[in-house]
Amino acid sequence: RRPKMGVEIATTTHGDGVTFPKTGQTVTAHYVGCLTDGSEFDSSRKRGRPFQFTIGVGQVIRGWDEGMMQMSVGEKATLTCTPDYGYGPNGMPPVIPPNSTLVFDVELISVQ
């Protein structure tokens, strides 16, 4: 069975249920990114500062653009992104192999 393509969101802590990011807004989030074997490839938490990006304009992988738009401020969730919503057939050498499913623990801190 092939996994469903896209991004799966599993909420671990509910947000405010009101403030959802919209295309073009600046999102501030913490994240830890892992491969499906559990090996961590990146973490804003380890760097000690959250990551900021403009949502919905392709600055980040599709799984983040689509997944985080469904989260509200304060929400913590696990985003599981199939390869087509991640780095695809090329991966991100040397840390992310080609066609990797990616698992991100994310916290949506703020939207501006």
Coordinates of C-alpha atoms in Angstrom, one line a residue:
R1 CA 0.0 0.0 0.0
R2 CA 1.3 3.4 -0.9
P3 CA 0.8 6.1 1.7
K4 CA -1.6 8.9 0.9
M5 CA 0.1 11.8 -0.7
G6 CA 0.2 15.1 1.2
V7 CA 0.5 16.1 4.7
E8 CA -1.1 14.5 7.8
I9 CA -1.6 16.6 10.9
A10 CA -1.8 15.1 14.4
T11 CA -2.5 17.7 17.0
T12 CA -0.8 17.2 20.3
T13 CA -1.8 20.5 22.0
H14 CA -4.8 22.6 20.8
G15 CA -4.3 26.2 19.8
D16 CA -6.7 29.2 20.2
G17 CA -8.9 27.8 17.5
V18 CA -9.3 31.3 16.0
T19 CA -6.0 32.6 14.6
F20 CA -5.1 30.6 11.5
P21 CA -2.3 31.7 9.1
K22 CA -3.4 33.2 5.8
T23 CA -1.3 33.3 2.6
G24 CA 1.3 36.1 2.8
Q25 CA 1.4 36.4 6.5
T26 CA 4.6 35.9 8.6
V27 CA 4.5 32.7 10.7
T28 CA 6.8 32.1 13.7
A29 CA 7.2 28.5 14.6
H30 CA 9.4 26.0 16.5
Y31 CA 10.1 22.7 14.8
V32 CA 12.1 19.5 15.1
G33 CA 12.5 17.6 11.8
C34 CA 13.1 13.8 11.6
L35 CA 13.2 11.1 9.1
T36 CA 10.8 8.1 9.6
D37 CA 13.6 6.2 11.3
G38 CA 13.6 8.8 14.0
S39 CA 16.9 10.4 13.0
E40 CA 16.8 14.2 13.5
F41 CA 18.0 16.4 10.6
D42 CA 17.1 19.9 11.8
S43 CA 15.7 21.7 14.9
S44 CA 14.9 25.3 15.6
R45 CA 14.7 24.4 19.3
K46 CA 18.4 23.3 19.3
R47 CA 19.3 26.6 17.8
G48 CA 17.3 28.4 20.5
R49 CA 15.3 30.6 18.2
P50 CA 12.1 30.0 16.3
F51 CA 11.9 30.0 12.5
Q52 CA 10.0 32.7 10.6
F53 CA 8.7 32.4 7.1
T54 CA 6.0 33.8 4.8
I55 CA 3.3 31.2 4.5
G56 CA 1.6 30.1 1.3
V57 CA 4.2 31.4 -1.2
G58 CA 6.6 28.5 -1.5
Q59 CA 9.3 29.7 0.9
V60 CA 9.0 26.3 2.7
I61 CA 8.1 22.8 1.6
R62 CA 4.5 22.3 0.5
G63 CA 3.7 20.2 3.7
W64 CA 4.5 23.2 5.8
D65 CA 2.5 25.7 3.7
E66 CA -0.6 23.5 3.6
G67 CA -0.2 21.9 7.1
M68 CA 0.4 25.1 9.1
M69 CA -2.5 26.9 7.5
Q70 CA -4.7 24.3 9.2
M71 CA -3.2 25.1 12.6
S72 CA -4.1 27.9 15.0
V73 CA -1.8 30.0 17.2
G74 CA -0.5 28.0 20.2
E75 CA -1.1 24.7 18.5
K76 CA 1.5 21.9 18.7
A77 CA 1.3 19.1 16.1
T78 CA 3.1 16.4 14.2
L79 CA 3.2 17.0 10.5
T80 CA 4.0 13.9 8.4
C81 CA 4.8 14.9 4.9
T82 CA 5.0 12.5 2.0
P83 CA 8.0 13.0 -0.4
D84 CA 5.9 15.1 -2.9
Y85 CA 5.1 17.5 0.0
G86 CA 8.7 17.5 1.2
Y87 CA 11.9 17.5 -0.8
G88 CA 10.8 14.9 -3.5
P89 CA 13.0 12.7 -5.6
N90 CA 16.1 14.9 -5.1
G91 CA 16.0 15.0 -1.3
M92 CA 18.3 17.5 0.4
P93 CA 21.8 15.9 0.4
P94 CA 23.5 15.0 2.5
V95 CA 20.9 15.1 5.3
I96 CA 17.6 14.1 3.6
P97 CA 17.7 11.1 1.2
P98 CA 15.7 11.1 -2.0
N99 CA 11.9 10.3 -1.7
S100 CA 11.9 10.7 2.1
T101 CA 8.7 11.0 4.2
L102 CA 9.4 13.7 6.8
V103 CA 8.1 14.0 10.3
F104 CA 8.0 17.5 12.0
D105 CA 7.0 18.3 15.5
V106 CA 5.9 21.9 15.1
E107 CA 4.6 24.6 17.4
L108 CA 2.8 27.6 15.8
I109 CA 3.9 30.5 18.0
S110 CA 2.5 33.6 16.2
V111 CA 1.1 35.0 12.9
Q112 CA 1.6 38.5 11.7

